[in-house]
């Protein structure tokens, strides 16, 4: 899974374009170990509310859902662990009649720009490491502690200019993913 584009909207929502390298393998049905390990690492995910067509809990839904949908919930979870926030919402959409197969649009609320960028990057690393069974290479506690510090240092730092002075910020993910 790769975040190929990050767009900031309206001061509290970010849109990500996410691509699955193998468009036939985008569901957790093809990678059941991802949700299984993810819920072990982030047990609070089981408390997430999730509106899905089946009316399932997020945990049940996670067994047969799009991997970018897990990614969406994980970005929200990481932000919440690093900083107490109001309720953050997200959404995962795709339309492969228009977009190439395997492309997803993930929308996530945020409060702190620096924090959400860090959370996106960490969530992407976690999902990919789970997929390749190399999660031990990431010290999640330490990474979240770093994000907590970033959130503290940068909170209230950004002075929002008036809307007309604020162009949509366009960050290419290549600058963020190492
Ligand atoms: Zn959901």
mmCIF file of C-alpha atoms and ligand atoms in Angstrom:
data_model
loop_
_atom_site.group_PDB
_atom_site.id
_atom_site.type_symbol
_atom_site.label_atom_id
_atom_site.label_comp_id
_atom_site.label_asym_id
_atom_site.label_seq_id
_atom_site.Cartn_x
_atom_site.Cartn_y
_atom_site.Cartn_z
ATOM 1 C CA UNK A 1 0.000 0.000 0.000
ATOM 2 C CA UNK A 2 1.331 3.408 -0.917
ATOM 3 C CA UNK A 3 0.149 6.921 -0.177
ATOM 4 C CA UNK A 4 0.759 8.752 -3.440
ATOM 5 C CA UNK A 5 -0.833 12.096 -2.655
ATOM 6 C CA UNK A 6 -1.852 14.141 0.376
ATOM 7 C CA UNK A 7 -4.189 17.133 0.109
ATOM 8 C CA UNK A 8 -5.229 19.404 2.940
ATOM 9 C CA UNK A 9 -8.781 20.726 2.888
ATOM 10 C CA UNK A 10 -10.566 23.391 4.914
ATOM 11 C CA UNK A 11 -8.280 23.243 7.913
ATOM 12 C CA UNK A 12 -9.568 19.992 9.371
ATOM 13 C CA UNK A 13 -9.718 17.286 6.739
ATOM 14 C CA UNK A 14 -7.050 15.631 4.688
ATOM 15 C CA UNK A 15 -7.524 13.592 1.544
ATOM 16 C CA UNK A 16 -5.129 10.817 0.629
ATOM 17 C CA UNK A 17 -4.771 8.994 -2.621
ATOM 18 C CA UNK A 18 -3.731 5.451 -1.831
ATOM 19 C CA UNK A 19 -2.666 2.800 -4.293
ATOM 20 C CA UNK A 20 -2.435 -0.925 -3.834
ATOM 21 C CA UNK A 21 0.582 -2.301 -5.725
ATOM 22 C CA UNK A 22 -1.311 -5.472 -6.610
ATOM 23 C CA UNK A 23 -4.861 -4.383 -7.469
ATOM 24 C CA UNK A 24 -6.161 -7.925 -7.116
ATOM 25 C CA UNK A 25 -5.011 -7.999 -3.513
ATOM 26 C CA UNK A 26 -6.672 -5.068 -1.807
ATOM 27 C CA UNK A 27 -8.981 -6.818 0.647
ATOM 28 C CA UNK A 28 -8.176 -8.217 4.076
ATOM 29 C CA UNK A 29 -9.734 -11.439 2.802
ATOM 30 C CA UNK A 30 -6.484 -11.870 0.892
ATOM 31 C CA UNK A 31 -4.398 -10.886 3.934
ATOM 32 C CA UNK A 32 -6.239 -12.012 7.076
ATOM 33 C CA UNK A 33 -3.069 -11.621 9.163
ATOM 34 C CA UNK A 34 -3.215 -7.826 8.758
ATOM 35 C CA UNK A 35 -6.420 -7.186 10.772
ATOM 36 C CA UNK A 36 -5.582 -9.989 13.194
ATOM 37 C CA UNK A 37 -2.220 -8.459 14.134
ATOM 38 C CA UNK A 38 -3.474 -4.897 13.893
ATOM 39 C CA UNK A 39 -6.168 -5.438 16.539
ATOM 40 C CA UNK A 40 -3.571 -7.041 18.801
ATOM 41 C CA UNK A 41 -1.289 -4.031 18.495
ATOM 42 C CA UNK A 42 -4.103 -1.471 18.722
ATOM 43 C CA UNK A 43 -6.847 -3.082 20.831
ATOM 44 C CA UNK A 44 -8.700 0.228 21.138
ATOM 45 C CA UNK A 45 -9.567 -0.080 17.428
ATOM 46 C CA UNK A 46 -12.279 -2.520 18.524
ATOM 47 C CA UNK A 47 -14.101 0.457 20.041
ATOM 48 C CA UNK A 48 -14.168 2.441 16.825
ATOM 49 C CA UNK A 49 -17.515 3.193 15.348
ATOM 50 C CA UNK A 50 -17.733 2.105 11.745
ATOM 51 C CA UNK A 51 -20.590 2.720 9.354
ATOM 52 C CA UNK A 52 -20.489 -0.129 6.897
ATOM 53 C CA UNK A 53 -23.060 -1.691 4.606
ATOM 54 C CA UNK A 54 -23.230 -4.822 6.724
ATOM 55 C CA UNK A 55 -23.932 -3.058 10.007
ATOM 56 C CA UNK A 56 -21.013 -4.980 11.504
ATOM 57 C CA UNK A 57 -18.726 -3.840 14.314
ATOM 58 C CA UNK A 58 -15.430 -2.556 12.999
ATOM 59 C CA UNK A 59 -13.691 -5.687 14.248
ATOM 60 C CA UNK A 60 -16.013 -7.983 12.358
ATOM 61 C CA UNK A 61 -15.989 -5.761 9.290
ATOM 62 C CA UNK A 62 -12.181 -5.715 9.325
ATOM 63 C CA UNK A 63 -12.017 -9.380 8.331
ATOM 64 C CA UNK A 64 -13.358 -8.652 4.882
ATOM 65 C CA UNK A 65 -12.730 -5.049 4.033
ATOM 66 C CA UNK A 66 -10.430 -2.931 1.930
ATOM 67 C CA UNK A 67 -6.953 -2.555 3.423
ATOM 68 C CA UNK A 68 -7.136 1.256 2.937
ATOM 69 C CA UNK A 69 -10.231 1.218 5.168
ATOM 70 C CA UNK A 70 -8.106 -0.258 7.980
ATOM 71 C CA UNK A 71 -5.483 2.346 7.188
ATOM 72 C CA UNK A 72 -8.107 5.098 7.586
ATOM 73 C CA UNK A 73 -9.105 3.855 11.045
ATOM 74 C CA UNK A 74 -5.456 3.474 12.036
ATOM 75 C CA UNK A 75 -4.642 7.108 11.172
ATOM 76 C CA UNK A 76 -7.520 8.186 13.413
ATOM 77 C CA UNK A 77 -6.415 5.846 16.183
ATOM 78 C CA UNK A 78 -2.804 7.033 16.115
ATOM 79 C CA UNK A 79 -3.866 10.682 16.225
ATOM 80 C CA UNK A 80 -6.118 9.916 19.200
ATOM 81 C CA UNK A 81 -3.298 8.141 21.039
ATOM 82 C CA UNK A 82 -0.890 10.999 20.494
ATOM 83 C CA UNK A 83 -3.300 13.760 21.450
ATOM 84 C CA UNK A 84 -6.721 13.976 23.034
ATOM 85 C CA UNK A 85 -8.972 15.143 20.238
ATOM 86 C CA UNK A 86 -12.583 15.717 19.449
ATOM 87 C CA UNK A 87 -14.148 12.834 17.546
ATOM 88 C CA UNK A 88 -12.287 12.428 14.286
ATOM 89 C CA UNK A 89 -14.042 10.917 11.316
ATOM 90 C CA UNK A 90 -12.858 9.268 8.160
ATOM 91 C CA UNK A 91 -14.119 7.831 4.941
ATOM 92 C CA UNK A 92 -12.752 5.492 2.297
ATOM 93 C CA UNK A 93 -14.039 5.658 -1.260
ATOM 94 C CA UNK A 94 -13.152 4.203 -4.633
ATOM 95 C CA UNK A 95 -14.569 4.178 -8.089
ATOM 96 C CA UNK A 96 -12.679 2.002 -10.521
ATOM 97 C CA UNK A 97 -14.863 2.939 -13.440
ATOM 98 C CA UNK A 98 -13.040 6.289 -13.293
ATOM 99 C CA UNK A 99 -9.807 5.499 -11.464
ATOM 100 C CA UNK A 100 -7.316 2.739 -12.165
ATOM 101 C CA UNK A 101 -8.053 -0.450 -10.273
ATOM 102 C CA UNK A 102 -6.466 -0.480 -6.853
ATOM 103 C CA UNK A 103 -6.711 3.280 -6.239
ATOM 104 C CA UNK A 104 -8.546 4.522 -3.135
ATOM 105 C CA UNK A 105 -9.457 7.930 -1.753
ATOM 106 C CA UNK A 106 -9.145 8.110 2.006
ATOM 107 C CA UNK A 107 -10.458 11.144 3.929
ATOM 108 C CA UNK A 108 -9.488 11.743 7.528
ATOM 109 C CA UNK A 109 -10.206 14.549 10.004
ATOM 110 C CA UNK A 110 -7.351 16.119 11.887
ATOM 111 C CA UNK A 111 -6.676 18.865 14.385
ATOM 112 C CA UNK A 112 -2.927 19.239 14.104
ATOM 113 C CA UNK A 113 -1.339 19.268 10.663
ATOM 114 C CA UNK A 114 2.062 17.986 11.765
ATOM 115 C CA UNK A 115 0.487 15.242 13.816
ATOM 116 C CA UNK A 116 -1.705 13.962 11.009
ATOM 117 C CA UNK A 117 1.261 13.862 8.628
ATOM 118 C CA UNK A 118 3.193 11.806 11.155
ATOM 119 C CA UNK A 119 0.189 9.576 11.799
ATOM 120 C CA UNK A 120 -0.282 8.950 8.075
ATOM 121 C CA UNK A 121 3.332 7.989 7.662
ATOM 122 C CA UNK A 122 3.351 5.730 10.724
ATOM 123 C CA UNK A 123 0.052 4.064 9.751
ATOM 124 C CA UNK A 124 1.388 3.377 6.259
ATOM 125 C CA UNK A 125 4.549 1.826 7.694
ATOM 126 C CA UNK A 126 2.551 -0.275 10.171
ATOM 127 C CA UNK A 127 0.174 -1.654 7.539
ATOM 128 C CA UNK A 128 3.021 -2.524 5.178
ATOM 129 C CA UNK A 129 5.112 -4.058 7.968
ATOM 130 C CA UNK A 130 2.158 -6.168 9.103
ATOM 131 C CA UNK A 131 1.600 -7.287 5.547
ATOM 132 C CA UNK A 132 5.217 -8.388 5.145
ATOM 133 C CA UNK A 133 5.334 -9.733 8.720
ATOM 134 C CA UNK A 134 8.102 -7.332 9.730
ATOM 135 C CA UNK A 135 6.249 -5.392 12.376
ATOM 136 C CA UNK A 136 9.061 -5.988 14.888
ATOM 137 C CA UNK A 137 11.095 -3.470 12.919
ATOM 138 C CA UNK A 138 8.842 -0.662 14.210
ATOM 139 C CA UNK A 139 8.892 0.499 17.819
ATOM 140 C CA UNK A 140 5.282 1.644 17.872
ATOM 141 C CA UNK A 141 5.337 2.954 21.444
ATOM 142 C CA UNK A 142 8.342 5.099 20.691
ATOM 143 C CA UNK A 143 6.870 6.347 17.409
ATOM 144 C CA UNK A 144 3.662 7.386 19.135
ATOM 145 C CA UNK A 145 5.632 9.113 21.872
ATOM 146 C CA UNK A 146 7.459 11.085 19.165
ATOM 147 C CA UNK A 147 4.124 12.100 17.666
ATOM 148 C CA UNK A 148 2.888 13.154 21.087
ATOM 149 C CA UNK A 149 5.869 15.482 21.365
ATOM 150 C CA UNK A 150 5.337 16.826 17.855
ATOM 151 C CA UNK A 151 1.703 17.530 18.712
ATOM 152 C CA UNK A 152 2.673 19.361 21.886
ATOM 153 C CA UNK A 153 5.355 21.415 20.186
ATOM 154 C CA UNK A 154 3.230 22.431 17.226
ATOM 155 C CA UNK A 155 -0.193 22.835 18.821
ATOM 156 C CA UNK A 156 -1.476 26.323 18.362
ATOM 157 C CA UNK A 157 1.629 27.152 16.376
ATOM 158 C CA UNK A 158 -0.101 27.487 13.009
ATOM 159 C CA UNK A 159 -1.811 30.819 12.662
ATOM 160 C CA UNK A 160 -4.598 30.293 10.168
ATOM 161 C CA UNK A 161 -4.570 32.987 7.532
ATOM 162 C CA UNK A 162 -7.845 34.178 6.031
ATOM 163 C CA UNK A 163 -9.329 31.654 3.590
ATOM 164 C CA UNK A 164 -8.347 33.531 0.433
ATOM 165 C CA UNK A 165 -4.728 33.553 1.557
ATOM 166 C CA UNK A 166 -4.811 29.848 2.180
ATOM 167 C CA UNK A 167 -4.309 27.842 -0.965
ATOM 168 C CA UNK A 168 -4.911 24.121 -0.814
ATOM 169 C CA UNK A 169 -1.656 22.690 0.319
ATOM 170 C CA UNK A 170 -0.387 19.991 -1.900
ATOM 171 C CA UNK A 171 2.235 17.697 -0.489
ATOM 172 C CA UNK A 172 3.660 14.935 -2.564
ATOM 173 C CA UNK A 173 3.929 11.785 -0.602
ATOM 174 C CA UNK A 174 7.332 11.061 -2.069
ATOM 175 C CA UNK A 175 8.699 13.736 0.235
ATOM 176 C CA UNK A 176 7.267 12.010 3.256
ATOM 177 C CA UNK A 177 7.856 8.345 2.667
ATOM 178 C CA UNK A 178 11.351 7.114 3.190
HETATM 179 ZN ZN1 LIG B 1 -14.953 2.138 9.095
#
